[in-house]
PDB file of C-alpha atoms in Angstrom:
ATOM      1  CA  SER A   1       0.344  -0.458   0.138  1.00 90.00           C
ATOM      2  CA  TYR A   2       1.098   3.806  -0.573  1.00 96.00           C
ATOM      3  CA  VAL A   3       2.962   5.231   2.409  1.00 97.00           C
ATOM      4  CA  LEU A   4       3.244   9.087   3.276  1.00 98.00           C
ATOM      5  CA  THR A   5       6.537   9.778   5.615  1.00 98.00           C
ATOM      6  CA  GLN A   6       6.199  13.230   7.796  1.00 98.00           C
ATOM      7  CA  PRO A   7       8.909  14.385  10.188  1.00 98.00           C
ATOM      8  CA  PRO A   8       7.024  14.113  13.637  1.00 98.00           C
ATOM      9  CA  SER A   9       8.155  17.215  14.766  1.00 98.00           C
ATOM     10  CA  VAL A  10       9.166  20.982  13.403  1.00 98.00           C
ATOM     11  CA  SER A  11      10.129  23.557  14.978  1.00 98.00           C
ATOM     12  CA  VAL A  12       9.866  27.527  14.205  1.00 98.00           C
ATOM     13  CA  ALA A  13       9.958  31.128  15.752  1.00 98.00           C
ATOM     14  CA  PRO A  14       7.347  33.119  15.615  1.00 97.00           C
ATOM     15  CA  GLY A  15       7.453  35.522  12.281  1.00 97.00           C
ATOM     16  CA  GLU A  16       9.321  33.096  10.487  1.00 98.00           C
ATOM     17  CA  THR A  17       8.285  30.060   7.740  1.00 98.00           C
ATOM     18  CA  ALA A  18       7.377  26.464   8.770  1.00 98.00           C
ATOM     19  CA  ARG A  19       7.806  23.759   6.353  1.00 98.00           C
ATOM     20  CA  ILE A  20       6.301  20.636   6.683  1.00 98.00           C
ATOM     21  CA  THR A  21       7.175  18.076   3.978  1.00 98.00           C
ATOM     22  CA  CYS A  22       5.359  14.711   2.889  1.00 98.00           C
ATOM     23  CA  GLY A  23       7.304  12.040   0.979  1.00 98.00           C
ATOM     24  CA  GLY A  24       5.873   9.406  -0.968  1.00 98.00           C
ATOM     25  CA  ASN A  25       6.674   7.447  -4.132  1.00 97.00           C
ATOM     26  CA  ASN A  26       5.840   9.832  -7.339  1.00 97.00           C
ATOM     27  CA  ILE A  27       3.593  11.815  -4.772  1.00 97.00           C
ATOM     28  CA  GLY A  28       3.649  14.916  -7.773  1.00 96.00           C
ATOM     29  CA  SER A  29       1.210  12.863  -9.729  1.00 96.00           C
ATOM     30  CA  LYS A  30      -1.157  12.651  -7.056  1.00 96.00           C
ATOM     31  CA  SER A  31      -3.180  14.894  -5.549  1.00 95.00           C
ATOM     32  CA  VAL A  32      -2.488  16.282  -1.823  1.00 97.00           C
ATOM     33  CA  ASN A  33      -4.388  17.308   1.157  1.00 98.00           C
ATOM     34  CA  TRP A  34      -2.993  18.891   4.285  1.00 98.00           C
ATOM     35  CA  TYR A  35      -5.201  18.941   7.591  1.00 98.00           C
ATOM     36  CA  GLN A  36      -4.925  21.016  10.685  1.00 98.00           C
ATOM     37  CA  GLN A  37      -5.413  19.201  14.387  1.00 98.00           C
ATOM     38  CA  LYS A  38      -5.227  21.486  17.235  1.00 98.00           C
ATOM     39  CA  PRO A  39      -4.775  19.582  20.951  1.00 96.00           C
ATOM     40  CA  GLY A  40      -8.420  18.131  21.572  1.00 96.00           C
ATOM     41  CA  GLN A  41     -10.197  19.082  18.316  1.00 98.00           C
ATOM     42  CA  ALA A  42     -11.306  17.312  14.946  1.00 98.00           C
ATOM     43  CA  PRO A  43      -8.870  17.692  12.094  1.00 98.00           C
ATOM     44  CA  MET A  44      -9.740  21.016   9.817  1.00 98.00           C
ATOM     45  CA  LEU A  45      -8.806  20.790   6.023  1.00 98.00           C
ATOM     46  CA  VAL A  46      -6.193  23.435   5.349  1.00 98.00           C
ATOM     47  CA  ILE A  47      -4.779  22.646   1.997  1.00 98.00           C
ATOM     48  CA  HIS A  48      -6.994  20.956  -1.030  1.00 96.00           C
ATOM     49  CA  TYR A  49      -6.036  19.630  -4.169  1.00 94.00           C
ATOM     50  CA  GLU A  50      -2.269  20.387  -3.718  1.00 91.00           C
ATOM     51  CA  SER A  51      -1.903  24.097  -3.333  1.00 94.00           C
ATOM     52  CA  ALA A  52      -5.661  25.601  -3.109  1.00 96.00           C
ATOM     53  CA  ARG A  53      -6.654  26.990  -0.121  1.00 97.00           C
ATOM     54  CA  PRO A  54     -10.897  26.227   1.494  1.00 96.00           C
ATOM     55  CA  SER A  55     -12.452  29.409   2.458  1.00 96.00           C
ATOM     56  CA  GLY A  56     -11.739  30.914   5.715  1.00 96.00           C
ATOM     57  CA  ILE A  57      -7.889  29.611   5.464  1.00 97.00           C
ATOM     58  CA  PRO A  58      -5.166  32.491   5.795  1.00 97.00           C
ATOM     59  CA  GLU A  59      -3.067  33.196   2.696  1.00 97.00           C
ATOM     60  CA  ARG A  60      -0.228  32.643   5.214  1.00 98.00           C
ATOM     61  CA  PHE A  61      -1.192  28.875   4.167  1.00 98.00           C
ATOM     62  CA  SER A  62       0.290  27.585   0.985  1.00 98.00           C
ATOM     63  CA  GLY A  63       0.943  24.027  -0.731  1.00 97.00           C
ATOM     64  CA  SER A  64       3.332  22.711  -3.258  1.00 97.00           C
ATOM     65  CA  ASN A  65       4.123  19.331  -4.436  1.00 97.00           C
ATOM     66  CA  SER A  66       6.457  17.678  -7.051  1.00 96.00           C
ATOM     67  CA  GLY A  67       8.695  14.532  -7.719  1.00 97.00           C
ATOM     68  CA  ASN A  68       8.454  12.630  -4.214  1.00 98.00           C
ATOM     69  CA  THR A  69       7.426  14.931  -1.720  1.00 98.00           C
ATOM     70  CA  ALA A  70       4.938  17.827  -1.146  1.00 98.00           C
ATOM     71  CA  THR A  71       5.043  20.622   1.000  1.00 98.00           C
ATOM     72  CA  LEU A  72       2.898  22.688   3.179  1.00 98.00           C
ATOM     73  CA  THR A  73       4.399  26.082   3.949  1.00 98.00           C
ATOM     74  CA  ILE A  74       3.053  28.454   6.567  1.00 98.00           C
ATOM     75  CA  SER A  75       4.151  32.108   6.347  1.00 98.00           C
ATOM     76  CA  ARG A  76       4.728  34.487   9.017  1.00 98.00           C
ATOM     77  CA  VAL A  77       4.292  31.564  11.773  1.00 98.00           C
ATOM     78  CA  GLU A  78       1.999  32.821  14.714  1.00 97.00           C
ATOM     79  CA  ALA A  79       1.448  31.262  18.342  1.00 97.00           C
ATOM     80  CA  GLY A  80      -1.898  29.980  17.317  1.00 97.00           C
ATOM     81  CA  ASP A  81      -0.474  28.080  14.114  1.00 98.00           C
ATOM     82  CA  GLU A  82       0.675  25.430  16.996  1.00 98.00           C
ATOM     83  CA  ALA A  83      -0.709  22.309  15.854  1.00 98.00           C
ATOM     84  CA  ASP A  84      -0.441  18.637  14.295  1.00 98.00           C
ATOM     85  CA  TYR A  85      -0.310  18.833  10.753  1.00 98.00           C
ATOM     86  CA  TYR A  86      -0.978  15.891   8.281  1.00 98.00           C
ATOM     87  CA  CYS A  87      -0.534  15.253   4.688  1.00 98.00           C
ATOM     88  CA  GLN A  88      -3.426  12.629   2.856  1.00 98.00           C
ATOM     89  CA  VAL A  89      -3.335  11.190  -0.582  1.00 97.00           C
ATOM     90  CA  TRP A  90      -6.102   8.690  -2.512  1.00 96.00           C
ATOM     91  CA  ASP A  91      -4.324   5.667  -3.439  1.00 95.00           C
ATOM     92  CA  SER A  92      -6.003   5.028  -6.703  1.00 93.00           C
ATOM     93  CA  SER A  93      -4.369   1.609  -7.052  1.00 93.00           C
ATOM     94  CA  HIS A  94      -6.063   0.587  -3.789  1.00 92.00           C
ATOM     95  CA  ASP A  95      -9.128   2.865  -3.787  1.00 93.00           C
ATOM     96  CA  HIS A  96      -8.312   3.903   0.073  1.00 95.00           C
ATOM     97  CA  VAL A  97      -7.599   7.089   1.822  1.00 96.00           C
ATOM     98  CA  VAL A  98      -3.888   7.411   2.841  1.00 98.00           C
ATOM     99  CA  PHE A  99      -2.448   9.658   5.649  1.00 98.00           C
ATOM    100  CA  GLY A 100       0.533  10.273   6.836  1.00 98.00           C
ATOM    101  CA  GLY A 101       1.652   9.947  10.247  1.00 98.00           C
ATOM    102  CA  GLY A 102       1.544  13.678  11.141  1.00 98.00           C
ATOM    103  CA  THR A 103       4.099  16.392  11.872  1.00 98.00           C
ATOM    104  CA  ASN A 104       3.782  18.277  15.136  1.00 98.00           C
ATOM    105  CA  LEU A 105       4.439  22.180  14.797  1.00 98.00           C
ATOM    106  CA  THR A 106       5.935  24.117  17.266  1.00 98.00           C
ATOM    107  CA  VAL A 107       6.289  27.611  17.431  1.00 97.00           C
ATOM    108  CA  LEU A 108       8.997  29.001  19.806  1.00 95.00           C
TER     109      LEU A 108
ATOM    110  CA  GLU B   1     -24.156  25.340   8.669  1.00 96.00           C
ATOM    111  CA  VAL B   2     -22.742  22.245   7.878  1.00 97.00           C
ATOM    112  CA  GLN B   3     -22.516  19.596  10.823  1.00 98.00           C
ATOM    113  CA  LEU B   4     -21.524  15.827  11.453  1.00 98.00           C
ATOM    114  CA  VAL B   5     -22.590  14.411  15.043  1.00 98.00           C
ATOM    115  CA  GLU B   6     -21.382  11.465  15.974  1.00 98.00           C
ATOM    116  CA  SER B   7     -22.644   8.910  18.504  1.00 98.00           C
ATOM    117  CA  GLY B   8     -22.492   5.185  20.008  1.00 98.00           C
ATOM    118  CA  GLY B   9     -19.199   5.356  21.876  1.00 98.00           C
ATOM    119  CA  GLY B  10     -18.077   3.770  24.732  1.00 98.00           C
ATOM    120  CA  LEU B  11     -16.983   1.222  26.734  1.00 98.00           C
ATOM    121  CA  VAL B  12     -16.959  -2.502  25.043  1.00 98.00           C
ATOM    122  CA  GLN B  13     -15.114  -5.750  25.837  1.00 98.00           C
ATOM    123  CA  PRO B  14     -12.842  -7.378  23.303  1.00 98.00           C
ATOM    124  CA  GLY B  15     -14.760  -9.257  20.886  1.00 98.00           C
ATOM    125  CA  ARG B  16     -17.835  -7.795  21.480  1.00 98.00           C
ATOM    126  CA  SER B  17     -20.192  -5.195  18.752  1.00 98.00           C
ATOM    127  CA  LEU B  18     -20.925  -1.345  18.619  1.00 98.00           C
ATOM    128  CA  ARG B  19     -21.996   0.381  16.256  1.00 98.00           C
ATOM    129  CA  LEU B  20     -21.377   4.103  15.958  1.00 98.00           C
ATOM    130  CA  SER B  21     -23.891   6.889  14.345  1.00 98.00           C
ATOM    131  CA  CYS B  22     -22.971   9.868  12.368  1.00 98.00           C
ATOM    132  CA  THR B  23     -25.951  12.116  12.222  1.00 98.00           C
ATOM    133  CA  ALA B  24     -25.483  14.930   9.375  1.00 98.00           C
ATOM    134  CA  SER B  25     -27.009  18.460   8.919  1.00 98.00           C
ATOM    135  CA  GLY B  26     -26.796  21.414   6.517  1.00 97.00           C
ATOM    136  CA  PHE B  27     -25.959  19.611   3.817  1.00 97.00           C
ATOM    137  CA  SER B  28     -27.801  16.221   1.474  1.00 97.00           C
ATOM    138  CA  LEU B  29     -25.710  13.432   3.200  1.00 97.00           C
ATOM    139  CA  GLY B  30     -27.024  11.438  -0.639  1.00 96.00           C
ATOM    140  CA  ASP B  31     -24.119  13.975  -2.682  1.00 96.00           C
ATOM    141  CA  TYR B  32     -21.261  12.478  -0.606  1.00 97.00           C
ATOM    142  CA  ALA B  33     -19.205   9.725   0.251  1.00 97.00           C
ATOM    143  CA  MET B  34     -18.770   9.134   3.801  1.00 97.00           C
ATOM    144  CA  SER B  35     -15.342   8.218   5.533  1.00 97.00           C
ATOM    145  CA  TRP B  36     -13.996   6.646   9.001  1.00 98.00           C
ATOM    146  CA  VAL B  37     -11.017   7.887  10.409  1.00 98.00           C
ATOM    147  CA  ARG B  38     -10.167   6.828  13.865  1.00 98.00           C
ATOM    148  CA  GLN B  39      -6.908   7.913  16.438  1.00 98.00           C
ATOM    149  CA  ALA B  40      -5.935   6.379  18.707  1.00 98.00           C
ATOM    150  CA  PRO B  41      -4.798   8.085  21.869  1.00 97.00           C
ATOM    151  CA  GLY B  42      -1.702  10.165  21.433  1.00 96.00           C
ATOM    152  CA  LYS B  43      -1.395   8.791  18.295  1.00 98.00           C
ATOM    153  CA  GLY B  44      -1.560   9.601  14.368  1.00 98.00           C
ATOM    154  CA  LEU B  45      -5.065   9.410  11.774  1.00 98.00           C
ATOM    155  CA  GLU B  46      -5.842   5.989  10.773  1.00 98.00           C
ATOM    156  CA  TRP B  47      -8.352   6.217   7.804  1.00 98.00           C
ATOM    157  CA  VAL B  48     -10.906   3.213   8.897  1.00 98.00           C
ATOM    158  CA  GLY B  49     -13.355   3.191   5.874  1.00 97.00           C
ATOM    159  CA  PHE B  50     -16.224   4.648   3.497  1.00 97.00           C
ATOM    160  CA  ILE B  51     -19.113   4.394   1.531  1.00 97.00           C
ATOM    161  CA  ARG B  52     -19.484   6.273  -1.634  1.00 96.00           C
ATOM    162  CA  SER B  53     -22.536   7.999  -2.282  1.00 96.00           C
ATOM    163  CA  LYS B  54     -25.321   6.228  -3.954  1.00 94.00           C
ATOM    164  CA  VAL B  55     -24.569   7.711  -7.714  1.00 93.00           C
ATOM    165  CA  PHE B  56     -21.455   5.930  -7.167  1.00 92.00           C
ATOM    166  CA  GLY B  57     -22.845   2.845  -6.077  1.00 94.00           C
ATOM    167  CA  GLY B  58     -23.111   3.336  -2.692  1.00 95.00           C
ATOM    168  CA  THR B  59     -20.382   0.702  -2.163  1.00 96.00           C
ATOM    169  CA  THR B  60     -17.656   0.896   0.603  1.00 97.00           C
ATOM    170  CA  GLU B  61     -13.964   0.052   0.712  1.00 96.00           C
ATOM    171  CA  TYR B  62     -11.802  -0.455   4.002  1.00 97.00           C
ATOM    172  CA  ALA B  63      -8.356  -0.282   5.880  1.00 97.00           C
ATOM    173  CA  ALA B  64      -6.604  -3.845   5.846  1.00 97.00           C
ATOM    174  CA  SER B  65      -6.549  -3.238   9.608  1.00 97.00           C
ATOM    175  CA  VAL B  66     -10.742  -3.395  10.275  1.00 98.00           C
ATOM    176  CA  LYS B  67     -11.748  -5.304   7.061  1.00 98.00           C
ATOM    177  CA  GLY B  68     -13.952  -8.344   7.734  1.00 98.00           C
ATOM    178  CA  ARG B  69     -14.755  -6.735  10.623  1.00 98.00           C
ATOM    179  CA  PHE B  70     -16.411  -3.207  10.077  1.00 98.00           C
ATOM    180  CA  SER B  71     -18.867  -2.482   7.993  1.00 98.00           C
ATOM    181  CA  ILE B  72     -19.957   0.784   6.904  1.00 98.00           C
ATOM    182  CA  SER B  73     -23.524   1.681   5.778  1.00 98.00           C
ATOM    183  CA  ARG B  74     -25.785   4.693   5.168  1.00 98.00           C
ATOM    184  CA  ASP B  75     -29.483   6.082   5.319  1.00 97.00           C
ATOM    185  CA  ASP B  76     -29.620   8.861   3.190  1.00 97.00           C
ATOM    186  CA  SER B  77     -33.159   9.341   4.250  1.00 97.00           C
ATOM    187  CA  LYS B  78     -32.383   9.765   7.987  1.00 98.00           C
ATOM    188  CA  SER B  79     -29.226  11.556   7.126  1.00 98.00           C
ATOM    189  CA  ILE B  80     -27.154   9.032   9.133  1.00 98.00           C
ATOM    190  CA  ALA B  81     -23.999   7.065   8.130  1.00 98.00           C
ATOM    191  CA  TYR B  82     -23.296   3.804  10.449  1.00 98.00           C
ATOM    192  CA  LEU B  83     -19.962   2.012  11.273  1.00 98.00           C
ATOM    193  CA  GLN B  84     -20.757  -1.412  12.368  1.00 98.00           C
ATOM    194  CA  MET B  85     -17.772  -2.361  14.676  1.00 98.00           C
ATOM    195  CA  ASN B  86     -17.354  -6.734  15.635  1.00 98.00           C
ATOM    196  CA  SER B  87     -14.908  -8.757  17.190  1.00 98.00           C
ATOM    197  CA  LEU B  88     -13.642  -5.794  18.030  1.00 98.00           C
ATOM    198  CA  LYS B  89      -9.882  -5.941  19.893  1.00 98.00           C
ATOM    199  CA  THR B  90      -8.269  -4.102  21.978  1.00 98.00           C
ATOM    200  CA  GLU B  91      -6.133  -2.238  19.668  1.00 98.00           C
ATOM    201  CA  ASP B  92      -9.430  -0.495  17.776  1.00 98.00           C
ATOM    202  CA  THR B  93      -9.436   1.591  21.043  1.00 98.00           C
ATOM    203  CA  ALA B  94      -9.876   5.205  19.600  1.00 98.00           C
ATOM    204  CA  LEU B  95     -11.533   8.603  18.867  1.00 98.00           C
ATOM    205  CA  TYR B  96     -13.837   7.659  15.911  1.00 98.00           C
ATOM    206  CA  TYR B  97     -15.058  10.945  12.988  1.00 98.00           C
ATOM    207  CA  CYS B  98     -16.877  10.810  10.681  1.00 98.00           C
ATOM    208  CA  SER B  99     -16.194  12.969   7.757  1.00 98.00           C
ATOM    209  CA  ARG B 100     -17.507  13.662   4.114  1.00 97.00           C
ATOM    210  CA  ALA B 101     -16.130  13.858   0.919  1.00 96.00           C
ATOM    211  CA  LEU B 102     -17.510  14.444  -2.836  1.00 91.00           C
ATOM    212  CA  SER B 103     -15.772  11.155  -3.454  1.00 88.00           C
ATOM    213  CA  GLY B 104     -13.197   8.709  -2.451  1.00 83.00           C
ATOM    214  CA  MET B 105     -10.265  11.185  -4.487  1.00 87.00           C
ATOM    215  CA  HIS B 106     -11.625  14.375  -2.787  1.00 92.00           C
ATOM    216  CA  PRO B 107     -10.650  15.888   0.216  1.00 95.00           C
ATOM    217  CA  LEU B 108     -12.320  15.372   3.865  1.00 97.00           C
ATOM    218  CA  ASP B 109     -13.669  18.909   3.579  1.00 96.00           C
ATOM    219  CA  TYR B 110     -15.588  18.508   7.165  1.00 97.00           C
ATOM    220  CA  TRP B 111     -15.285  16.511   9.951  1.00 98.00           C
ATOM    221  CA  GLY B 112     -17.631  15.817  13.275  1.00 98.00           C
ATOM    222  CA  GLN B 113     -15.882  16.185  16.782  1.00 98.00           C
ATOM    223  CA  GLY B 114     -15.586  12.659  17.312  1.00 98.00           C
ATOM    224  CA  THR B 115     -16.288   9.552  19.642  1.00 98.00           C
ATOM    225  CA  LEU B 116     -14.472   7.596  21.659  1.00 98.00           C
ATOM    226  CA  VAL B 117     -14.519   3.760  21.700  1.00 98.00           C
ATOM    227  CA  THR B 118     -12.849   2.018  24.783  1.00 98.00           C
ATOM    228  CA  VAL B 119     -12.390  -1.810  24.097  1.00 98.00           C
ATOM    229  CA  SER B 120     -11.190  -3.184  27.332  1.00 97.00           C
ATOM    230  CA  SER B 121     -11.991  -6.347  29.616  1.00 96.00           C
TER     231      SER B 121
END
């Protein structure tokens, strides 16, 4: 089955740029979605179809995808961005939804 | 306003069964595929399975970890999706979320708050 690999943690100072990667075999050929999950809350979609932002998501959130790596970029990081972030794709070979292991973003 | 509300969680002994419900409001359930995703305590998200909309046949897909034990169904007239869990194991202990998508390949754009299932003797 298809595997997505994320770093367990990323740390960044307020105002800096955070980049969270999601690795997968030829992931550049897939549509990647990203979810934010704050403690005690349900996941929330922050990037869909690789680089589009759902309504209400700040422009500071952006996504890119090429080759074997997709990236969620959060510009001008704020304390409120502290959360776990998950990438997700559709594995068409098995008709399955696949999540990455998640990355904990810490704002220093 | 789109809302998804899960219910039916609780404490259950290993080997027993439990049925979770996901009640939808603010949209037509029949137009969407419904997924179940779980999260064990302190762990990441794990997709459990989904049911396609009737337009796409209403068929189901499951993760290998639950295939043959869990089944998903839907009653569009009541705006409810179900997750029937049989032969429960301690490793099924998790917070179970339902979520919607236009189809399996589309993003999960709305999520419920989850219902906790604890499998323990």
